[in-house]
C-alpha cells in the first residue's frame, strides 16, 4: 500500500511574485485552468498592487496564489498547484500560506469564488474554515455560449466589530 506524502509548510520556499516568476508559473496556469489567466492578467494584477506569492521546491514552482487586500478584507483571486503535484496536500499548503499573509496584514475576513463544479476545491476550502455565502450567477466562462456559477465563500479571521 502506497502512502501519500503530506507536505508541511516549510517544504516550499515562498517568494513574492515578480514578472520573472510569472513566466515560470504560466505553464502551470495554462495546464490547470480551462480559461487561464494570461501573462497580462498577472502583470496587471501585480501592477495594481495585488499580492502574489510563489511556492517552489527549490527548483521549480509548485503552487502560487494572487490576492487583493482591501481595507480589512483579503480576496483570493487565483490559486493553483502544478497538476503533477495534485493530491499531495500542496493546495492546502498554499491556502494556509495565503491565510498567514492575510493574518499578518491584520485582515478580518477572507473571500473567494470557486466554480460550483469544482467540488474538490470547495471541500479543501471548507476544511480550512471557509463557509458558503452565496452564488455569483454566470461568473465563470464555461464555453463560447455558456457560463458557470461561482460559489462565494468566506472565512472569518476575527470576530466582526459591532
mmCIF file of N, CA, C and O in Angstrom, residues 7-109:
data_model
loop_
_atom_site.group_PDB
_atom_site.id
_atom_site.type_symbol
_atom_site.label_atom_id
_atom_site.label_comp_id
_atom_site.label_asym_id
_atom_site.label_seq_id
_atom_site.Cartn_x
_atom_site.Cartn_y
_atom_site.Cartn_z
ATOM 1 N N UNK A 7 2.846 17.036 2.620
ATOM 2 C CA UNK A 7 3.905 18.013 2.888
ATOM 3 C C UNK A 7 3.576 18.909 4.073
ATOM 4 O O UNK A 7 2.428 19.054 4.454
ATOM 5 N N UNK A 8 4.593 19.511 4.622
ATOM 6 C CA UNK A 8 4.412 20.509 5.661
ATOM 7 C C UNK A 8 4.806 21.859 5.088
ATOM 8 O O UNK A 8 5.532 21.934 4.108
ATOM 9 N N UNK A 9 4.343 22.924 5.721
ATOM 10 C CA UNK A 9 4.549 24.270 5.185
ATOM 11 C C UNK A 9 6.013 24.593 4.880
ATOM 12 O O UNK A 9 6.290 25.216 3.872
ATOM 13 N N UNK A 10 6.998 24.201 5.715
ATOM 14 C CA UNK A 10 8.380 24.574 5.402
ATOM 15 C C UNK A 10 8.927 23.904 4.134
ATOM 16 O O UNK A 10 9.979 24.279 3.654
ATOM 17 N N UNK A 11 8.201 22.946 3.572
ATOM 18 C CA UNK A 11 8.702 22.226 2.404
ATOM 19 C C UNK A 11 8.756 23.108 1.158
ATOM 20 O O UNK A 11 9.466 22.792 0.224
ATOM 21 N N UNK A 12 8.013 24.195 1.131
ATOM 22 C CA UNK A 12 8.059 25.111 -0.009
ATOM 23 C C UNK A 12 8.738 26.408 0.414
ATOM 24 O O UNK A 12 8.557 26.878 1.525
ATOM 25 N N UNK A 13 9.489 26.964 -0.518
ATOM 26 C CA UNK A 13 10.102 28.277 -0.303
ATOM 27 C C UNK A 13 9.184 29.302 -0.953
ATOM 28 O O UNK A 13 8.998 29.271 -2.172
ATOM 29 N N UNK A 14 8.622 30.192 -0.165
ATOM 30 C CA UNK A 14 7.678 31.184 -0.663
ATOM 31 C C UNK A 14 8.392 32.493 -0.945
ATOM 32 O O UNK A 14 9.105 33.008 -0.089
ATOM 33 N N UNK A 15 8.183 33.020 -2.153
ATOM 34 C CA UNK A 15 8.761 34.306 -2.539
ATOM 35 C C UNK A 15 7.670 35.154 -3.188
ATOM 36 O O UNK A 15 6.760 34.618 -3.831
ATOM 37 N N UNK A 16 7.753 36.481 -3.019
ATOM 38 C CA UNK A 16 6.769 37.342 -3.673
ATOM 39 C C UNK A 16 6.827 37.156 -5.194
ATOM 40 O O UNK A 16 7.907 37.005 -5.775
ATOM 41 N N UNK A 17 5.656 37.167 -5.804
ATOM 42 C CA UNK A 17 5.574 37.001 -7.257
ATOM 43 C C UNK A 17 6.152 38.237 -7.947
ATOM 44 O O UNK A 17 5.827 39.360 -7.587
ATOM 45 N N UNK A 18 6.997 38.006 -8.927
ATOM 46 C CA UNK A 18 7.573 39.066 -9.755
ATOM 47 C C UNK A 18 7.235 38.755 -11.209
ATOM 48 O O UNK A 18 6.740 37.672 -11.524
ATOM 49 N N UNK A 19 7.558 39.695 -12.094
ATOM 50 C CA UNK A 19 7.332 39.465 -13.520
ATOM 51 C C UNK A 19 8.107 38.225 -13.975
ATOM 52 O O UNK A 19 7.594 37.408 -14.743
ATOM 53 N N UNK A 20 9.327 38.052 -13.485
ATOM 54 C CA UNK A 20 10.121 36.870 -13.853
ATOM 55 C C UNK A 20 9.437 35.586 -13.395
ATOM 56 O O UNK A 20 9.434 34.582 -14.115
ATOM 57 N N UNK A 21 8.837 35.626 -12.205
ATOM 58 C CA UNK A 21 8.131 34.444 -11.705
ATOM 59 C C UNK A 21 6.882 34.157 -12.525
ATOM 60 O O UNK A 21 6.493 33.005 -12.674
ATOM 61 N N UNK A 22 6.254 35.195 -13.057
ATOM 62 C CA UNK A 22 5.064 34.991 -13.895
ATOM 63 C C UNK A 22 5.411 34.081 -15.062
ATOM 64 O O UNK A 22 4.655 33.162 -15.396
ATOM 65 N N UNK A 23 6.564 34.308 -15.667
ATOM 66 C CA UNK A 23 6.990 33.453 -16.787
ATOM 67 C C UNK A 23 7.105 31.997 -16.354
ATOM 68 O O UNK A 23 6.797 31.087 -17.121
ATOM 69 N N UNK A 24 7.520 31.764 -15.109
ATOM 70 C CA UNK A 24 7.702 30.399 -14.615
ATOM 71 C C UNK A 24 6.386 29.719 -14.243
ATOM 72 O O UNK A 24 6.291 28.496 -14.296
ATOM 73 N N UNK A 25 5.378 30.510 -13.856
ATOM 74 C CA UNK A 25 4.111 29.889 -13.446
ATOM 75 C C UNK A 25 3.091 29.784 -14.574
ATOM 76 O O UNK A 25 2.129 29.027 -14.450
ATOM 77 N N UNK A 26 3.303 30.508 -15.664
ATOM 78 C CA UNK A 26 2.334 30.452 -16.772
ATOM 79 C C UNK A 26 2.061 29.037 -17.268
ATOM 80 O O UNK A 26 0.898 28.704 -17.540
ATOM 81 N N UNK A 27 3.075 28.170 -17.393
ATOM 82 C CA UNK A 27 2.752 26.800 -17.826
ATOM 83 C C UNK A 27 1.803 26.082 -16.860
ATOM 84 O O UNK A 27 0.939 25.320 -17.296
ATOM 85 N N UNK A 28 1.936 26.340 -15.568
ATOM 86 C CA UNK A 28 1.020 25.731 -14.592
ATOM 87 C C UNK A 28 -0.387 26.277 -14.824
ATOM 88 O O UNK A 28 -1.353 25.518 -14.905
ATOM 89 N N UNK A 29 -0.504 27.587 -14.925
ATOM 90 C CA UNK A 29 -1.803 28.240 -15.130
ATOM 91 C C UNK A 29 -2.500 27.666 -16.360
ATOM 92 O O UNK A 29 -3.690 27.341 -16.331
ATOM 93 N N UNK A 30 -1.747 27.530 -17.455
ATOM 94 C CA UNK A 30 -2.322 27.048 -18.705
ATOM 95 C C UNK A 30 -2.695 25.568 -18.627
ATOM 96 O O UNK A 30 -3.628 25.124 -19.292
ATOM 97 N N UNK A 31 -1.998 24.842 -17.786
ATOM 98 C CA UNK A 31 -2.247 23.407 -17.654
ATOM 99 C C UNK A 31 -3.475 23.106 -16.793
ATOM 100 O O UNK A 31 -4.198 22.160 -17.064
ATOM 101 N N UNK A 32 -3.722 23.916 -15.768
ATOM 102 C CA UNK A 32 -4.743 23.534 -14.792
ATOM 103 C C UNK A 32 -6.085 24.243 -14.954
ATOM 104 O O UNK A 32 -7.064 23.815 -14.347
ATOM 105 N N UNK A 33 -6.149 25.312 -15.736
ATOM 106 C CA UNK A 33 -7.404 26.042 -15.882
ATOM 107 C C UNK A 33 -7.935 25.969 -17.308
ATOM 108 O O UNK A 33 -7.174 26.110 -18.259
ATOM 109 N N UNK A 34 -9.254 25.815 -17.434
ATOM 110 C CA UNK A 34 -9.873 25.809 -18.761
ATOM 111 C C UNK A 34 -9.844 27.209 -19.379
ATOM 112 O O UNK A 34 -9.826 27.348 -20.595
ATOM 113 N N UNK A 35 -9.858 28.236 -18.561
ATOM 114 C CA UNK A 35 -9.790 29.632 -19.006
ATOM 115 C C UNK A 35 -8.698 30.324 -18.186
ATOM 116 O O UNK A 35 -8.989 31.084 -17.263
ATOM 117 N N UNK A 36 -7.439 30.030 -18.503
ATOM 118 C CA UNK A 36 -6.330 30.530 -17.673
ATOM 119 C C UNK A 36 -6.131 32.037 -17.786
ATOM 120 O O UNK A 36 -6.481 32.655 -18.787
ATOM 121 N N UNK A 37 -5.537 32.572 -16.715
ATOM 122 C CA UNK A 37 -5.091 33.957 -16.775
ATOM 123 C C UNK A 37 -3.990 34.042 -17.813
ATOM 124 O O UNK A 37 -3.208 33.109 -18.009
ATOM 125 N N UNK A 38 -3.877 35.197 -18.432
ATOM 126 C CA UNK A 38 -2.792 35.457 -19.376
ATOM 127 C C UNK A 38 -1.624 36.093 -18.628
ATOM 128 O O UNK A 38 -1.764 36.523 -17.466
ATOM 129 N N UNK A 39 -0.506 36.185 -19.317
ATOM 130 C CA UNK A 39 0.645 36.894 -18.749
ATOM 131 C C UNK A 39 0.205 38.306 -18.358
ATOM 132 O O UNK A 39 0.534 38.800 -17.286
ATOM 133 N N UNK A 40 -0.556 38.952 -19.244
ATOM 134 C CA UNK A 40 -1.046 40.298 -18.982
ATOM 135 C C UNK A 40 -1.926 40.387 -17.750
ATOM 136 O O UNK A 40 -1.859 41.371 -17.002
ATOM 137 N N UNK A 41 -2.764 39.375 -17.512
ATOM 138 C CA UNK A 41 -3.603 39.376 -16.307
ATOM 139 C C UNK A 41 -2.741 39.391 -15.047
ATOM 140 O O UNK A 41 -3.032 40.125 -14.099
ATOM 141 N N UNK A 42 -1.703 38.564 -15.048
ATOM 142 C CA UNK A 42 -0.814 38.532 -13.882
ATOM 143 C C UNK A 42 -0.071 39.863 -13.723
ATOM 144 O O UNK A 42 -0.002 40.409 -12.618
ATOM 145 N N UNK A 43 0.484 40.377 -14.823
ATOM 146 C CA UNK A 43 1.242 41.631 -14.773
ATOM 147 C C UNK A 43 0.336 42.771 -14.299
ATOM 148 O O UNK A 43 0.726 43.571 -13.429
ATOM 149 N N UNK A 44 -0.876 42.851 -14.847
ATOM 150 C CA UNK A 44 -1.816 43.896 -14.440
ATOM 151 C C UNK A 44 -2.169 43.776 -12.958
ATOM 152 O O UNK A 44 -2.300 44.778 -12.252
ATOM 153 N N UNK A 45 -2.338 42.560 -12.499
ATOM 154 C CA UNK A 45 -2.680 42.324 -11.100
ATOM 155 C C UNK A 45 -1.555 42.808 -10.182
ATOM 156 O O UNK A 45 -1.800 43.483 -9.175
ATOM 157 N N UNK A 46 -0.324 42.474 -10.533
ATOM 158 C CA UNK A 46 0.818 42.926 -9.734
ATOM 159 C C UNK A 46 0.948 44.439 -9.792
ATOM 160 O O UNK A 46 1.202 45.088 -8.770
ATOM 161 N N UNK A 47 0.753 45.020 -10.969
ATOM 162 C CA UNK A 47 0.846 46.474 -11.130
ATOM 163 C C UNK A 47 -0.233 47.190 -10.315
ATOM 164 O O UNK A 47 -0.015 48.308 -9.839
ATOM 165 N N UNK A 48 -1.378 46.553 -10.127
ATOM 166 C CA UNK A 48 -2.471 47.132 -9.349
ATOM 167 C C UNK A 48 -2.217 47.033 -7.848
ATOM 168 O O UNK A 48 -3.020 47.530 -7.049
ATOM 169 N N UNK A 49 -1.125 46.370 -7.475
ATOM 170 C CA UNK A 49 -0.797 46.248 -6.059
ATOM 171 C C UNK A 49 -1.327 44.996 -5.392
ATOM 172 O O UNK A 49 -1.231 44.840 -4.179
ATOM 173 N N UNK A 50 -1.874 44.084 -6.180
ATOM 174 C CA UNK A 50 -2.333 42.826 -5.603
ATOM 175 C C UNK A 50 -1.118 42.012 -5.164
ATOM 176 O O UNK A 50 -0.029 42.159 -5.708
ATOM 177 N N UNK A 51 -1.343 41.162 -4.189
ATOM 178 C CA UNK A 51 -0.264 40.345 -3.644
ATOM 179 C C UNK A 51 -0.197 39.023 -4.375
ATOM 180 O O UNK A 51 -1.226 38.371 -4.588
ATOM 181 N N UNK A 52 0.994 38.610 -4.744
ATOM 182 C CA UNK A 52 1.197 37.319 -5.373
ATOM 183 C C UNK A 52 2.390 36.639 -4.726
ATOM 184 O O UNK A 52 3.396 37.293 -4.436
ATOM 185 N N UNK A 53 2.266 35.362 -4.482
ATOM 186 C CA UNK A 53 3.346 34.571 -3.889
ATOM 187 C C UNK A 53 3.504 33.274 -4.672
ATOM 188 O O UNK A 53 2.518 32.694 -5.141
ATOM 189 N N UNK A 54 4.742 32.809 -4.776
ATOM 190 C CA UNK A 54 5.066 31.571 -5.482
ATOM 191 C C UNK A 54 5.791 30.646 -4.514
ATOM 192 O O UNK A 54 6.782 31.038 -3.885
ATOM 193 N N UNK A 55 5.298 29.426 -4.406
ATOM 194 C CA UNK A 55 5.932 28.408 -3.578
ATOM 195 C C UNK A 55 6.699 27.443 -4.463
ATOM 196 O O UNK A 55 6.115 26.816 -5.351
ATOM 197 N N UNK A 56 8.006 27.358 -4.230
ATOM 198 C CA UNK A 56 8.870 26.494 -5.043
ATOM 199 C C UNK A 56 9.500 25.408 -4.182
ATOM 200 O O UNK A 56 9.679 25.577 -2.979
ATOM 201 N N UNK A 57 9.867 24.331 -4.840
ATOM 202 C CA UNK A 57 10.527 23.225 -4.142
ATOM 203 C C UNK A 57 12.049 23.360 -4.190
ATOM 204 O O UNK A 57 12.766 22.411 -3.934
ATOM 205 N N UNK A 58 12.521 24.542 -4.538
ATOM 206 C CA UNK A 58 13.954 24.780 -4.670
ATOM 207 C C UNK A 58 14.384 24.804 -6.117
ATOM 208 O O UNK A 58 15.383 25.420 -6.470
ATOM 209 N N UNK A 59 13.624 24.144 -6.985
ATOM 210 C CA UNK A 59 13.955 24.095 -8.403
ATOM 211 C C UNK A 59 12.873 24.710 -9.274
ATOM 212 O O UNK A 59 13.148 25.446 -10.199
ATOM 213 N N UNK A 60 11.633 24.379 -8.970
ATOM 214 C CA UNK A 60 10.548 24.841 -9.827
ATOM 215 C C UNK A 60 9.323 25.207 -9.002
ATOM 216 O O UNK A 60 9.149 24.719 -7.890
ATOM 217 N N UNK A 61 8.472 26.066 -9.553
ATOM 218 C CA UNK A 61 7.243 26.420 -8.847
ATOM 219 C C UNK A 61 6.335 25.203 -8.677
ATOM 220 O O UNK A 61 6.211 24.383 -9.585
ATOM 221 N N UNK A 62 5.733 25.106 -7.514
ATOM 222 C CA UNK A 62 4.785 24.040 -7.202
ATOM 223 C C UNK A 62 3.376 24.618 -7.075
ATOM 224 O O UNK A 62 2.413 24.024 -7.529
ATOM 225 N N UNK A 63 3.285 25.800 -6.463
ATOM 226 C CA UNK A 63 1.992 26.428 -6.217
ATOM 227 C C UNK A 63 2.168 27.940 -6.198
ATOM 228 O O UNK A 63 3.282 28.438 -5.998
ATOM 229 N N UNK A 64 1.064 28.637 -6.401
ATOM 230 C CA UNK A 64 1.088 30.094 -6.311
ATOM 231 C C UNK A 64 -0.306 30.593 -6.005
ATOM 232 O O UNK A 64 -1.290 29.871 -6.163
ATOM 233 N N UNK A 65 -0.355 31.838 -5.549
ATOM 234 C CA UNK A 65 -1.643 32.482 -5.320
ATOM 235 C C UNK A 65 -1.510 33.985 -5.532
ATOM 236 O O UNK A 65 -0.419 34.545 -5.408
ATOM 237 N N UNK A 66 -2.653 34.604 -5.865
ATOM 238 C CA UNK A 66 -2.754 36.050 -6.026
ATOM 239 C C UNK A 66 -3.989 36.490 -5.257
ATOM 240 O O UNK A 66 -5.047 35.851 -5.354
ATOM 241 N N UNK A 67 -3.851 37.561 -4.478
ATOM 242 C CA UNK A 67 -4.979 38.058 -3.689
ATOM 243 C C UNK A 67 -4.985 39.587 -3.696
ATOM 244 O O UNK A 67 -3.950 40.227 -3.885
ATOM 245 N N UNK A 68 -6.161 40.120 -3.458
ATOM 246 C CA UNK A 68 -6.355 41.560 -3.377
ATOM 247 C C UNK A 68 -6.676 41.895 -1.925
ATOM 248 O O UNK A 68 -7.597 41.307 -1.338
ATOM 249 N N UNK A 69 -5.918 42.805 -1.345
ATOM 250 C CA UNK A 69 -6.182 43.270 0.023
ATOM 251 C C UNK A 69 -6.868 44.627 -0.059
ATOM 252 O O UNK A 69 -6.342 45.549 -0.684
ATOM 253 N N UNK A 70 -8.050 44.726 0.536
ATOM 254 C CA UNK A 70 -8.797 45.977 0.571
ATOM 255 C C UNK A 70 -9.293 46.183 2.002
ATOM 256 O O UNK A 70 -10.051 45.349 2.519
ATOM 257 N N UNK A 71 -8.833 47.274 2.613
ATOM 258 C CA UNK A 71 -9.183 47.567 3.999
ATOM 259 C C UNK A 71 -8.877 46.351 4.869
ATOM 260 O O UNK A 71 -7.744 45.895 4.898
ATOM 261 N N UNK A 72 -9.882 45.794 5.539
ATOM 262 C CA UNK A 72 -9.622 44.641 6.405
ATOM 263 C C UNK A 72 -10.054 43.316 5.762
ATOM 264 O O UNK A 72 -10.212 42.317 6.440
ATOM 265 N N UNK A 73 -10.211 43.325 4.437
ATOM 266 C CA UNK A 73 -10.596 42.105 3.722
ATOM 267 C C UNK A 73 -9.476 41.654 2.789
ATOM 268 O O UNK A 73 -8.699 42.461 2.288
ATOM 269 N N UNK A 74 -9.446 40.366 2.578
ATOM 270 C CA UNK A 74 -8.472 39.742 1.685
ATOM 271 C C UNK A 74 -9.292 38.909 0.718
ATOM 272 O O UNK A 74 -10.138 38.116 1.142
ATOM 273 N N UNK A 75 -9.086 39.087 -0.586
ATOM 274 C CA UNK A 75 -9.889 38.384 -1.587
ATOM 275 C C UNK A 75 -8.961 37.553 -2.476
ATOM 276 O O UNK A 75 -8.154 38.116 -3.212
ATOM 277 N N UNK A 76 -9.087 36.241 -2.391
ATOM 278 C CA UNK A 76 -8.285 35.340 -3.217
ATOM 279 C C UNK A 76 -8.758 35.430 -4.658
ATOM 280 O O UNK A 76 -9.932 35.219 -4.954
ATOM 281 N N UNK A 77 -7.838 35.747 -5.561
ATOM 282 C CA UNK A 77 -8.171 35.879 -6.981
ATOM 283 C C UNK A 77 -7.760 34.656 -7.796
ATOM 284 O O UNK A 77 -8.397 34.319 -8.787
ATOM 285 N N UNK A 78 -6.675 34.018 -7.386
ATOM 286 C CA UNK A 78 -6.147 32.885 -8.152
ATOM 287 C C UNK A 78 -5.266 32.055 -7.235
ATOM 288 O O UNK A 78 -4.452 32.603 -6.498
ATOM 289 N N UNK A 79 -5.441 30.762 -7.291
ATOM 290 C CA UNK A 79 -4.592 29.820 -6.559
ATOM 291 C C UNK A 79 -4.470 28.582 -7.432
ATOM 292 O O UNK A 79 -5.472 28.095 -7.941
ATOM 293 N N UNK A 80 -3.244 28.115 -7.616
ATOM 294 C CA UNK A 80 -3.051 26.927 -8.447
ATOM 295 C C UNK A 80 -1.887 26.099 -7.938
ATOM 296 O O UNK A 80 -0.956 26.615 -7.319
ATOM 297 N N UNK A 81 -1.967 24.820 -8.231
ATOM 298 C CA UNK A 81 -0.922 23.845 -7.922
ATOM 299 C C UNK A 81 -0.607 23.103 -9.217
ATOM 300 O O UNK A 81 -1.517 22.742 -9.973
ATOM 301 N N UNK A 82 0.677 22.883 -9.464
ATOM 302 C CA UNK A 82 1.084 22.134 -10.657
ATOM 303 C C UNK A 82 0.352 20.790 -10.686
ATOM 304 O O UNK A 82 0.255 20.095 -9.675
ATOM 305 N N UNK A 83 -0.170 20.438 -11.849
ATOM 306 C CA UNK A 83 -1.005 19.238 -11.965
ATOM 307 C C UNK A 83 -0.294 17.969 -11.490
ATOM 308 O O UNK A 83 -0.907 17.107 -10.864
ATOM 309 N N UNK A 84 1.004 17.862 -11.733
ATOM 310 C CA UNK A 84 1.714 16.648 -11.303
ATOM 311 C C UNK A 84 1.908 16.596 -9.790
ATOM 312 O O UNK A 84 2.401 15.606 -9.267
ATOM 313 N N UNK A 85 1.480 17.639 -9.078
ATOM 314 C CA UNK A 85 1.566 17.681 -7.614
ATOM 315 C C UNK A 85 0.193 17.594 -6.959
ATOM 316 O O UNK A 85 0.083 17.693 -5.740
ATOM 317 N N UNK A 86 -0.868 17.438 -7.760
ATOM 318 C CA UNK A 86 -2.210 17.343 -7.189
ATOM 319 C C UNK A 86 -2.329 16.128 -6.279
ATOM 320 O O UNK A 86 -1.699 15.089 -6.502
ATOM 321 N N UNK A 87 -3.165 16.258 -5.253
ATOM 322 C CA UNK A 87 -3.444 15.152 -4.345
ATOM 323 C C UNK A 87 -2.368 14.912 -3.303
ATOM 324 O O UNK A 87 -2.420 13.922 -2.581
ATOM 325 N N UNK A 88 -1.404 15.828 -3.197
ATOM 326 C CA UNK A 88 -0.308 15.656 -2.240
ATOM 327 C C UNK A 88 -0.355 16.681 -1.104
ATOM 328 O O UNK A 88 0.561 16.754 -0.299
ATOM 329 N N UNK A 89 -1.397 17.499 -1.062
ATOM 330 C CA UNK A 89 -1.550 18.462 0.025
ATOM 331 C C UNK A 89 -1.013 19.847 -0.258
ATOM 332 O O UNK A 89 -1.068 20.725 0.608
ATOM 333 N N UNK A 90 -0.512 20.088 -1.478
ATOM 334 C CA UNK A 90 0.076 21.399 -1.778
ATOM 335 C C UNK A 90 -0.960 22.507 -1.874
ATOM 336 O O UNK A 90 -0.654 23.660 -1.572
ATOM 337 N N UNK A 91 -2.176 22.185 -2.263
ATOM 338 C CA UNK A 91 -3.232 23.197 -2.278
ATOM 339 C C UNK A 91 -3.497 23.703 -0.870
ATOM 340 O O UNK A 91 -3.654 24.912 -0.650
ATOM 341 N N UNK A 92 -3.532 22.790 0.085
ATOM 342 C CA UNK A 92 -3.727 23.166 1.486
ATOM 343 C C UNK A 92 -2.575 24.035 1.964
ATOM 344 O O UNK A 92 -2.769 25.058 2.633
ATOM 345 N N UNK A 93 -1.345 23.658 1.597
ATOM 346 C CA UNK A 93 -0.168 24.433 1.989
ATOM 347 C C UNK A 93 -0.250 25.851 1.412
ATOM 348 O O UNK A 93 0.004 26.839 2.115
ATOM 349 N N UNK A 94 -0.621 25.968 0.135
ATOM 350 C CA UNK A 94 -0.729 27.289 -0.493
ATOM 351 C C UNK A 94 -1.822 28.113 0.176
ATOM 352 O O UNK A 94 -1.630 29.307 0.455
ATOM 353 N N UNK A 95 -2.960 27.495 0.445
ATOM 354 C CA UNK A 95 -4.060 28.206 1.094
ATOM 355 C C UNK A 95 -3.658 28.660 2.495
ATOM 356 O O UNK A 95 -3.939 29.798 2.899
ATOM 357 N N UNK A 96 -2.982 27.811 3.233
ATOM 358 C CA UNK A 96 -2.542 28.182 4.579
ATOM 359 C C UNK A 96 -1.511 29.310 4.531
ATOM 360 O O UNK A 96 -1.500 30.183 5.407
ATOM 361 N N UNK A 97 -0.663 29.323 3.515
ATOM 362 C CA UNK A 97 0.283 30.427 3.373
ATOM 363 C C UNK A 97 -0.473 31.731 3.118
ATOM 364 O O UNK A 97 -0.174 32.772 3.711
ATOM 365 N N UNK A 98 -1.475 31.689 2.253
ATOM 366 C CA UNK A 98 -2.279 32.875 1.973
ATOM 367 C C UNK A 98 -2.976 33.365 3.240
ATOM 368 O O UNK A 98 -2.986 34.567 3.524
ATOM 369 N N UNK A 99 -3.522 32.453 4.028
ATOM 370 C CA UNK A 99 -4.186 32.831 5.278
ATOM 371 C C UNK A 99 -3.179 33.501 6.220
ATOM 372 O O UNK A 99 -3.482 34.530 6.842
ATOM 373 N N UNK A 100 -1.974 32.956 6.310
ATOM 374 C CA UNK A 100 -0.948 33.536 7.182
ATOM 375 C C UNK A 100 -0.588 34.954 6.750
ATOM 376 O O UNK A 100 -0.438 35.855 7.586
ATOM 377 N N UNK A 101 -0.472 35.178 5.446
ATOM 378 C CA UNK A 101 -0.175 36.528 4.939
ATOM 379 C C UNK A 101 -1.336 37.472 5.271
ATOM 380 O O UNK A 101 -1.127 38.606 5.706
ATOM 381 N N UNK A 102 -2.563 36.999 5.099
ATOM 382 C CA UNK A 102 -3.735 37.825 5.428
ATOM 383 C C UNK A 102 -3.735 38.181 6.918
ATOM 384 O O UNK A 102 -4.033 39.328 7.286
ATOM 385 N N UNK A 103 -3.394 37.225 7.762
ATOM 386 C CA UNK A 103 -3.345 37.489 9.204
ATOM 387 C C UNK A 103 -2.244 38.486 9.543
ATOM 388 O O UNK A 103 -2.437 39.369 10.383
ATOM 389 N N UNK A 104 -1.097 38.370 8.880
ATOM 390 C CA UNK A 104 -0.010 39.333 9.102
ATOM 391 C C UNK A 104 -0.447 40.745 8.735
ATOM 392 O O UNK A 104 0.032 41.720 9.316
ATOM 393 N N UNK A 105 -1.338 40.867 7.763
ATOM 394 C CA UNK A 105 -1.842 42.174 7.324
ATOM 395 C C UNK A 105 -3.049 42.618 8.152
ATOM 396 O O UNK A 105 -3.683 43.608 7.835
ATOM 397 N N UNK A 106 -3.370 41.841 9.187
ATOM 398 C CA UNK A 106 -4.462 42.152 10.106
ATOM 399 C C UNK A 106 -5.830 42.138 9.424
ATOM 400 O O UNK A 106 -6.727 42.908 9.770
ATOM 401 N N UNK A 107 -5.991 41.261 8.450
ATOM 402 C CA UNK A 107 -7.281 41.121 7.762
ATOM 403 C C UNK A 107 -8.296 40.464 8.686
ATOM 404 O O UNK A 107 -7.964 39.574 9.466
ATOM 405 N N UNK A 108 -9.535 40.893 8.578
ATOM 406 C CA UNK A 108 -10.609 40.345 9.402
ATOM 407 C C UNK A 108 -11.307 39.171 8.727
ATOM 408 O O UNK A 108 -11.835 38.287 9.394
ATOM 409 N N UNK A 109 -11.306 39.177 7.382
ATOM 410 C CA UNK A 109 -12.000 38.108 6.678
ATOM 411 C C UNK A 109 -11.386 37.877 5.305
ATOM 412 O O UNK A 109 -10.772 38.761 4.726
#
